[in-house]
Tab-separated table of C-alpha atoms in Angstrom:
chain	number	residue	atom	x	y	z
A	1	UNK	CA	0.000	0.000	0.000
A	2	UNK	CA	1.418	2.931	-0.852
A	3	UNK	CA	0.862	6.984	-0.169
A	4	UNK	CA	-0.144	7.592	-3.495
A	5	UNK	CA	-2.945	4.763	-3.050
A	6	UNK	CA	-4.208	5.982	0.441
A	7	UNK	CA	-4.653	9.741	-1.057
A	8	UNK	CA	-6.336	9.723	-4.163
A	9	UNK	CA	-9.663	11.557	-4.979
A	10	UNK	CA	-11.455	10.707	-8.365
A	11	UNK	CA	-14.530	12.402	-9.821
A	12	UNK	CA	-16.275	11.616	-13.018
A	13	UNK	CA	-18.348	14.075	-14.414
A	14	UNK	CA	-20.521	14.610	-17.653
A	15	UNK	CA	-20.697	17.951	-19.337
A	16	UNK	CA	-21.196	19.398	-22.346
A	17	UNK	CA	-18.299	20.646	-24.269
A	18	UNK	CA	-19.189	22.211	-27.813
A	19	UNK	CA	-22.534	20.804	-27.986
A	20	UNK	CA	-21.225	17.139	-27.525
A	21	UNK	CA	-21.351	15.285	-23.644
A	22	UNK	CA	-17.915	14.354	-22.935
A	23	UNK	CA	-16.572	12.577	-19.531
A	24	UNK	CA	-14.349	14.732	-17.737
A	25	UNK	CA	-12.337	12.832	-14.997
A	26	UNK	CA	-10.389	14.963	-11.643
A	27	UNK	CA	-7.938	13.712	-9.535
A	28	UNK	CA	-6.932	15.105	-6.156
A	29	UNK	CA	-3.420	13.609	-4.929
A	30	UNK	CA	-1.599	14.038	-2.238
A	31	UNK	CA	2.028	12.478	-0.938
A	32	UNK	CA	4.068	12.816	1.236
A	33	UNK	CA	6.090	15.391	-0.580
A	34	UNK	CA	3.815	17.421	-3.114
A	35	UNK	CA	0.114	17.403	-3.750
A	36	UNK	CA	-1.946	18.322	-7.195
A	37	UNK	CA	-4.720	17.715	-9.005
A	38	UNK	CA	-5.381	16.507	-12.661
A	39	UNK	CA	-7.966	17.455	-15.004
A	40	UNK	CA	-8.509	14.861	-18.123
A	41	UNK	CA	-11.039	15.562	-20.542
A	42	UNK	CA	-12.159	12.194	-22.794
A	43	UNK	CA	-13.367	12.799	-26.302
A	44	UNK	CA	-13.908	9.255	-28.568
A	45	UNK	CA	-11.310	11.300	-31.552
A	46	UNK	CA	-9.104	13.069	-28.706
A	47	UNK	CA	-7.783	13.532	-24.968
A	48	UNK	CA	-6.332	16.139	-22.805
A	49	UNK	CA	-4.764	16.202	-19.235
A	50	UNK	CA	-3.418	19.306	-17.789
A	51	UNK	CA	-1.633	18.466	-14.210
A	52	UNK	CA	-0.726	20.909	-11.409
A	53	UNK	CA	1.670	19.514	-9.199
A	54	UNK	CA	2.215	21.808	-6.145
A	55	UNK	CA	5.237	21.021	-4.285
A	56	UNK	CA	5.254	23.529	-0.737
A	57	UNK	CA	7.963	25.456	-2.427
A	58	UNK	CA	6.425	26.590	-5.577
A	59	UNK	CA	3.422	28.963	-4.716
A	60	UNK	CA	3.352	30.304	-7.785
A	61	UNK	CA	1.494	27.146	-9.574
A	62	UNK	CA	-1.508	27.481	-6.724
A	63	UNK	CA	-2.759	29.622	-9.547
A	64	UNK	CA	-2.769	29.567	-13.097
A	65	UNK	CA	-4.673	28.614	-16.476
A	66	UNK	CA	-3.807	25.807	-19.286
A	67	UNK	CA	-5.201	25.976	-22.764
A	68	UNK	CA	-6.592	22.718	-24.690
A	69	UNK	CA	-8.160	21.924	-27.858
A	70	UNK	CA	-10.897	19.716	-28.273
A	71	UNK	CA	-12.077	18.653	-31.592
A	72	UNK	CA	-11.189	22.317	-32.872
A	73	UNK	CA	-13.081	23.556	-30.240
A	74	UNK	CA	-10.548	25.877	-27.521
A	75	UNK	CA	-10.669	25.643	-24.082
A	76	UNK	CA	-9.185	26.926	-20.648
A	77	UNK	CA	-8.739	25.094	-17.144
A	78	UNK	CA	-8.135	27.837	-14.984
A	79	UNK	CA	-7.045	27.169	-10.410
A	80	UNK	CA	-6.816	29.079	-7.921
A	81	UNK	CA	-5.373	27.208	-5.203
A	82	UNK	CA	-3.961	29.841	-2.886
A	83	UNK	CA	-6.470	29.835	0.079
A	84	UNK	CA	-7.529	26.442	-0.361
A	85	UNK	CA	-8.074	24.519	3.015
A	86	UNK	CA	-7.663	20.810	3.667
A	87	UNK	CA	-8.486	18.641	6.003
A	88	UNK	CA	-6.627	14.946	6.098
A	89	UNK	CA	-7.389	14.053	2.542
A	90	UNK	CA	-6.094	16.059	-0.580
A	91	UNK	CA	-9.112	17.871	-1.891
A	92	UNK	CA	-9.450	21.050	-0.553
A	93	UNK	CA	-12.788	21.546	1.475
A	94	UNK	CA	-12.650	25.691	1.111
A	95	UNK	CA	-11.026	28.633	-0.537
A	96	UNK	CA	-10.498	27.489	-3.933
A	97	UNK	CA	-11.868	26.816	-7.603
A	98	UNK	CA	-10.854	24.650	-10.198
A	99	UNK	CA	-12.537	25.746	-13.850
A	100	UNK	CA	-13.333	24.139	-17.020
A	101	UNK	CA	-14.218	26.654	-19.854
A	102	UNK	CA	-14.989	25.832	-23.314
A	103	UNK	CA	-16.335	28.601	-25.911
A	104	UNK	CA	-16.919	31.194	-22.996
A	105	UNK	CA	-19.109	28.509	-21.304
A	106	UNK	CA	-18.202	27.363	-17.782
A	107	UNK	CA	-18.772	23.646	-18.433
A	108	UNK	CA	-17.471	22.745	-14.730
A	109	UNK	CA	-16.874	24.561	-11.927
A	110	UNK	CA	-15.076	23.182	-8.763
A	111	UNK	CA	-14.761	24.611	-5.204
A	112	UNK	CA	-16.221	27.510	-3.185
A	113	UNK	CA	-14.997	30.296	-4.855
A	114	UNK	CA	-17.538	31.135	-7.476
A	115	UNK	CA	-17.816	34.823	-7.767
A	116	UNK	CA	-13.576	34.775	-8.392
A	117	UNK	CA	-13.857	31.894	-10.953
A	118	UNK	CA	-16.385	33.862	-12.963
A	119	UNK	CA	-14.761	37.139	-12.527
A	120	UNK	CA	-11.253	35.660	-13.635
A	121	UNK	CA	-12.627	33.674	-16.723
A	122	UNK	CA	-15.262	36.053	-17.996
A	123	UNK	CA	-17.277	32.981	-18.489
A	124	UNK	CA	-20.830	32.617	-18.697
A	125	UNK	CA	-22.990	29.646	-17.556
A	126	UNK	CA	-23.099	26.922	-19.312
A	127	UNK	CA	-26.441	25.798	-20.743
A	128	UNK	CA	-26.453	22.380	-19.048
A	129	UNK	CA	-24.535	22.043	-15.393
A	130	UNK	CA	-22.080	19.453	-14.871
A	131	UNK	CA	-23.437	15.492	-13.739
A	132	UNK	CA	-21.646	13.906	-11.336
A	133	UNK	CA	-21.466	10.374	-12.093
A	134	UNK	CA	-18.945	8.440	-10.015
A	135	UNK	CA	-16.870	9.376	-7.067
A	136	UNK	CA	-13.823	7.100	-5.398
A	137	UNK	CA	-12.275	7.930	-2.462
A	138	UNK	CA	-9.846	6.017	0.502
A	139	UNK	CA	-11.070	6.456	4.265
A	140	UNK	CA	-8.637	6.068	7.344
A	141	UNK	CA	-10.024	4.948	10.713
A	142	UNK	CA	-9.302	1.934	12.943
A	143	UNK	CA	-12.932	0.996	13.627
A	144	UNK	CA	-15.434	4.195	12.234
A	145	UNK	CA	-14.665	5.763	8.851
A	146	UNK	CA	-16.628	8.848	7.998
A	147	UNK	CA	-17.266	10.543	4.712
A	148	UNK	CA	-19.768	12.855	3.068
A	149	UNK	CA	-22.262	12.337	0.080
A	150	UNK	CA	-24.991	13.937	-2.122
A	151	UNK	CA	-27.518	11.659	-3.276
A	152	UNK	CA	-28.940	13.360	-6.278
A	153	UNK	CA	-28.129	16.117	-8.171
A	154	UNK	CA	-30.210	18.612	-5.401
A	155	UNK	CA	-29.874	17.771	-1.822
A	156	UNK	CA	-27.266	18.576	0.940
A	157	UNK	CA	-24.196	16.732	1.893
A	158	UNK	CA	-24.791	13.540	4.006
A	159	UNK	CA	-22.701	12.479	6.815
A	160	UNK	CA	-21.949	8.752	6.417
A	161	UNK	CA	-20.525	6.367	9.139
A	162	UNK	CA	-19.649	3.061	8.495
A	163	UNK	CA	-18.700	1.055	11.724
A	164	UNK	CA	-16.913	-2.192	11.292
A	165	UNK	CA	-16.003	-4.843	13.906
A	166	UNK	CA	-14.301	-7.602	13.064
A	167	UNK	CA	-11.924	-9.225	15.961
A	168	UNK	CA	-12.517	-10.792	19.027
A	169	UNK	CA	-13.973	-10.477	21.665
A	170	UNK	CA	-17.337	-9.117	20.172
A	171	UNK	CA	-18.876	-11.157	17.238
A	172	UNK	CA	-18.310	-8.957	13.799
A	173	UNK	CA	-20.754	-6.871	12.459
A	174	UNK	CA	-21.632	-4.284	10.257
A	175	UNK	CA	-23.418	-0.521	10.933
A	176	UNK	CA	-23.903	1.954	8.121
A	177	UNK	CA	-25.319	4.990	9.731
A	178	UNK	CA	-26.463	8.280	7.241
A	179	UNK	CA	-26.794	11.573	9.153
A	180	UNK	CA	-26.863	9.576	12.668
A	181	UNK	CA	-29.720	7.096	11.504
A	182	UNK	CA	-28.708	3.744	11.295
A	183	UNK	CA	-29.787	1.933	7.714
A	184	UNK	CA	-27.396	-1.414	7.061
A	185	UNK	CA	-26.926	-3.518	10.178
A	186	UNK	CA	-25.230	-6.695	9.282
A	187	UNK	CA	-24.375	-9.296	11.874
A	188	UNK	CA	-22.885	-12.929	11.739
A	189	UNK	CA	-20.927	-10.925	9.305
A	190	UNK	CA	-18.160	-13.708	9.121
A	191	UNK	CA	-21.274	-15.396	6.381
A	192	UNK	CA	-22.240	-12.448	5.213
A	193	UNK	CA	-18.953	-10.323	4.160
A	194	UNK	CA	-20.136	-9.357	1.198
A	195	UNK	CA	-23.917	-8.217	0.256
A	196	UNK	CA	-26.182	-5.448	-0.579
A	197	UNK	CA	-29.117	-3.716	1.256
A	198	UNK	CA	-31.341	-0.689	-0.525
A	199	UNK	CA	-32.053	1.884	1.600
A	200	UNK	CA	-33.745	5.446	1.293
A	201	UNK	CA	-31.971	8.611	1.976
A	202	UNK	CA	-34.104	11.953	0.747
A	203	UNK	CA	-36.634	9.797	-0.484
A	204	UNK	CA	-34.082	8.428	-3.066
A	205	UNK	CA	-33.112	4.576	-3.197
A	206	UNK	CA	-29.533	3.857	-2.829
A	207	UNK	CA	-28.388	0.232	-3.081
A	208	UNK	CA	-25.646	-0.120	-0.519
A	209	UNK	CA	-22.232	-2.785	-1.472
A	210	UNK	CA	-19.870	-3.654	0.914
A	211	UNK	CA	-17.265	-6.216	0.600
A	212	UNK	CA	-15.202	-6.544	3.778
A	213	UNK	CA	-13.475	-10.068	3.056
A	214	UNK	CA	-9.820	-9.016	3.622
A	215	UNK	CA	-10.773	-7.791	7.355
A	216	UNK	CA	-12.493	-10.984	8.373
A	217	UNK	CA	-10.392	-13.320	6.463
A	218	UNK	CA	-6.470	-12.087	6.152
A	219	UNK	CA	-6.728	-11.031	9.904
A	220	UNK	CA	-3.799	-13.306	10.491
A	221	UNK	CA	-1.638	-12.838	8.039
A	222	UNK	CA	0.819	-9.956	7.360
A	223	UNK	CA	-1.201	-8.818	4.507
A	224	UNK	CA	-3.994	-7.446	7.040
A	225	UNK	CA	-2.695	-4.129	7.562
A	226	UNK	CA	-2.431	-3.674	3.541
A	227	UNK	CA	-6.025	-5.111	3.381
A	228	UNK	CA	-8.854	-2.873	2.539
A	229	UNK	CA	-12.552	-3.100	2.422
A	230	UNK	CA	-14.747	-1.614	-0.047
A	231	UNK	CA	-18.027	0.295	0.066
A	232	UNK	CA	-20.047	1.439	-3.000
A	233	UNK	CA	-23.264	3.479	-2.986
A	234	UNK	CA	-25.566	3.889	-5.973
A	235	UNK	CA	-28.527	5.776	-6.300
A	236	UNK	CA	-31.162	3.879	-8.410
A	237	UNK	CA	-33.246	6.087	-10.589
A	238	UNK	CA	-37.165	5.667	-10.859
A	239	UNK	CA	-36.645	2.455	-9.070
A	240	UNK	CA	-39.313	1.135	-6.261
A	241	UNK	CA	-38.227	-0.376	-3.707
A	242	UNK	CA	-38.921	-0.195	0.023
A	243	UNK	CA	-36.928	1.312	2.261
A	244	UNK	CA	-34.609	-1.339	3.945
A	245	UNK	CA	-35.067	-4.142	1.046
A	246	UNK	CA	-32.491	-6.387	1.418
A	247	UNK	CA	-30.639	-8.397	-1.027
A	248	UNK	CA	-29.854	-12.083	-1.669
A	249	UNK	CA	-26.305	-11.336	-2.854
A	250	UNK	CA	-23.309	-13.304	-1.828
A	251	UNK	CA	-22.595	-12.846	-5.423
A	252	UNK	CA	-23.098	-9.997	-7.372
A	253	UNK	CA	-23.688	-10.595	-11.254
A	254	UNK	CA	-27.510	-9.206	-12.152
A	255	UNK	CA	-27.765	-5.287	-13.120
A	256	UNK	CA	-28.990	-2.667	-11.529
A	257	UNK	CA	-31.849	-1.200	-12.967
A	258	UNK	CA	-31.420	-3.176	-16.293
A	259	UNK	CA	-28.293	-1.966	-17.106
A	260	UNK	CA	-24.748	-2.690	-16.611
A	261	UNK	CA	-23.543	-4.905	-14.083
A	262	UNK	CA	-21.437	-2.892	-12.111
A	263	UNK	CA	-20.558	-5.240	-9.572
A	264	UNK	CA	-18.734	-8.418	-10.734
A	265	UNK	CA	-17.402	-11.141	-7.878
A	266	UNK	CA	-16.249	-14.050	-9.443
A	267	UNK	CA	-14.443	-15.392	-6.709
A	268	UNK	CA	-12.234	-12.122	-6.303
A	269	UNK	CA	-11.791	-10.527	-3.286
A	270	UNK	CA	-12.865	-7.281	-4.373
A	271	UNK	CA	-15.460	-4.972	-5.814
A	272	UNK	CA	-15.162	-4.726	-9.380
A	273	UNK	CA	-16.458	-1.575	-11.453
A	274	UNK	CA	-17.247	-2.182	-14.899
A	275	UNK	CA	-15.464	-0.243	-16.923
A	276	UNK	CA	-17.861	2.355	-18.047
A	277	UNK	CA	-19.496	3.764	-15.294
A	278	UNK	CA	-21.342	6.599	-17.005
A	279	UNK	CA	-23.537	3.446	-17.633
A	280	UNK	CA	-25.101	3.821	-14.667
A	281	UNK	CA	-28.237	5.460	-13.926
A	282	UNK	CA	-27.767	7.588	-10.613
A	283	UNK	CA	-24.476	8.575	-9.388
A	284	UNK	CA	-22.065	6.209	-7.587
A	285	UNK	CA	-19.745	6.603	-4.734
A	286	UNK	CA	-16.971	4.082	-3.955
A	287	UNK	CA	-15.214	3.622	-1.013
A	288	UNK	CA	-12.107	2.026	0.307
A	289	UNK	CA	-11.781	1.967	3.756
A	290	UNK	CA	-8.301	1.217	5.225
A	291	UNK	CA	-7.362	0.469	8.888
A	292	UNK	CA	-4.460	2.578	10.456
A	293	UNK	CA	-3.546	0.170	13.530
């Protein structure tokens, strides 16, 4: 396991960039002697990725602007990183903006800062707003691991806690909580390690993975500290389902909603994403939760 792995931030988002939705993919990295953050725009004829790497001695990249050309079309990622505030991971949580602009359009716009990211691009808005489709992230705790979430393209950030125990002298088990309410509680968790559970936050269903095999399993072995277990959540569009439906799913081949299957098992230890998550209907968010002993 290795710094870079433990602080890594990737968003996928859909915009439109001259009048044709294209994925547009941001990393947030951090090590243990620079941080950055990567912008890579995909287009089926072309690709561009404009990196900041900000090492603590070189303030003057916190701020700057990169041109690109898509498809003829010109373009402008524009940062301001000088007041940004983080906490443990390597996005910032305050104080900055990170800006996409295409044609005078602001087809994304990142961080807190609006008013300056307008003002410094001249941009206008852009017709259609940004979709955020998938979200990976790595969580740090030795039993609790905490992150936030929006489940929909409206809504406030959710608090999530996901509470894990898996060594003697208390049986394991399993507690999701959202915003303080619990909404997975798994026990005998050494049969049920890996399964899913929908569940209803802001009236939307979210199907809820978790795959914590390593923990219960490589306990003994000198592989457990590298071990991580992983947590997906997926909101399910214009499906019905009740609020704590629960799942027959040891193994995880059907789709979700009719489409792709975005979880495949087959015997591996891990969650698997298939490979084109703008696939999915809602949004996804993907966890992997490592233990710092």
């Amino acid at each position: 396991m290795t710094g870079t792995m433990q602080n890594l931030v990737t968003s996928h988002y859909e915009t439109k960039i001259a009048g044709i939705c294209r994925h547009i993919t941001i990393n947030w990295l951090k090590t243990t002697t620079a941080q950055g953050v990567s912008v890579t725009i995909d287009d089926p004829a072309c690709k561009y990725t404009c990196e900041v790497k900000l090492n603590p001695w070189s303030f003057w990249k916190r701020r700057g602007m990169k041109s690109f050309e898509v498809c003829g079309h010109r373009g402008e990622v524009f940062w301001d990183l000088l007041s940004a505030k983080y906490n443990v991971g390597p996005e910032p949580q305050q104080g900055y903006f990170v800006a996409i602009v295409c044609d005078g359009e602001m087809v994304l716009l990142l961080g807190d800062k609006t008013k300056e990211a307008y003002s410094q691009t001249r941009a206008k808005p852009a017709a259609v707003e940004a979709t955020l489709l998938s979200r990976k992230e790595h969580v740090f705790g030795k039993k609790h691991f905490i992150t936030k979430a929006q489940f929909g393209e409206t809504g406030k950030a959710h608090d999530i806690v996901i509470e894990c125990q898996t060594t003697a002298p208390r049986a394991p088990y399993l507690r999701i909580s959202v915003d303080k309410q619990l909404l997975v509680q798994i026990k005998n968790l050494e049969w049920k390690f890996r399964g899913n559970q929908t569940v209803q936050v802001d009236g939307i269903p979210v199907e809820v993975f978790w795959d914590v095999h390593n923990w219960i399993f490589n306990s003994g072995s000198r592989r457990h500290s590298n071990a991580n277990a992983t947590f997906m959540f997926t909101t399910c569009s214009g499906t019905e389902t009740s609020p704590k439906k629960k799942s027959n799913a040891i193994n995880w081949s059907g789709d979700l909603n009719g489409n792709i299957s975005v979880m495949k098992l087959a015997g591996t230890r891990s969650l698997n994403l298939a490979k084109d998550m703008a696939n999915l209907s809602g949004s996804s968010l993907m966890l992997h939760a490592w233990r710092s002993e």
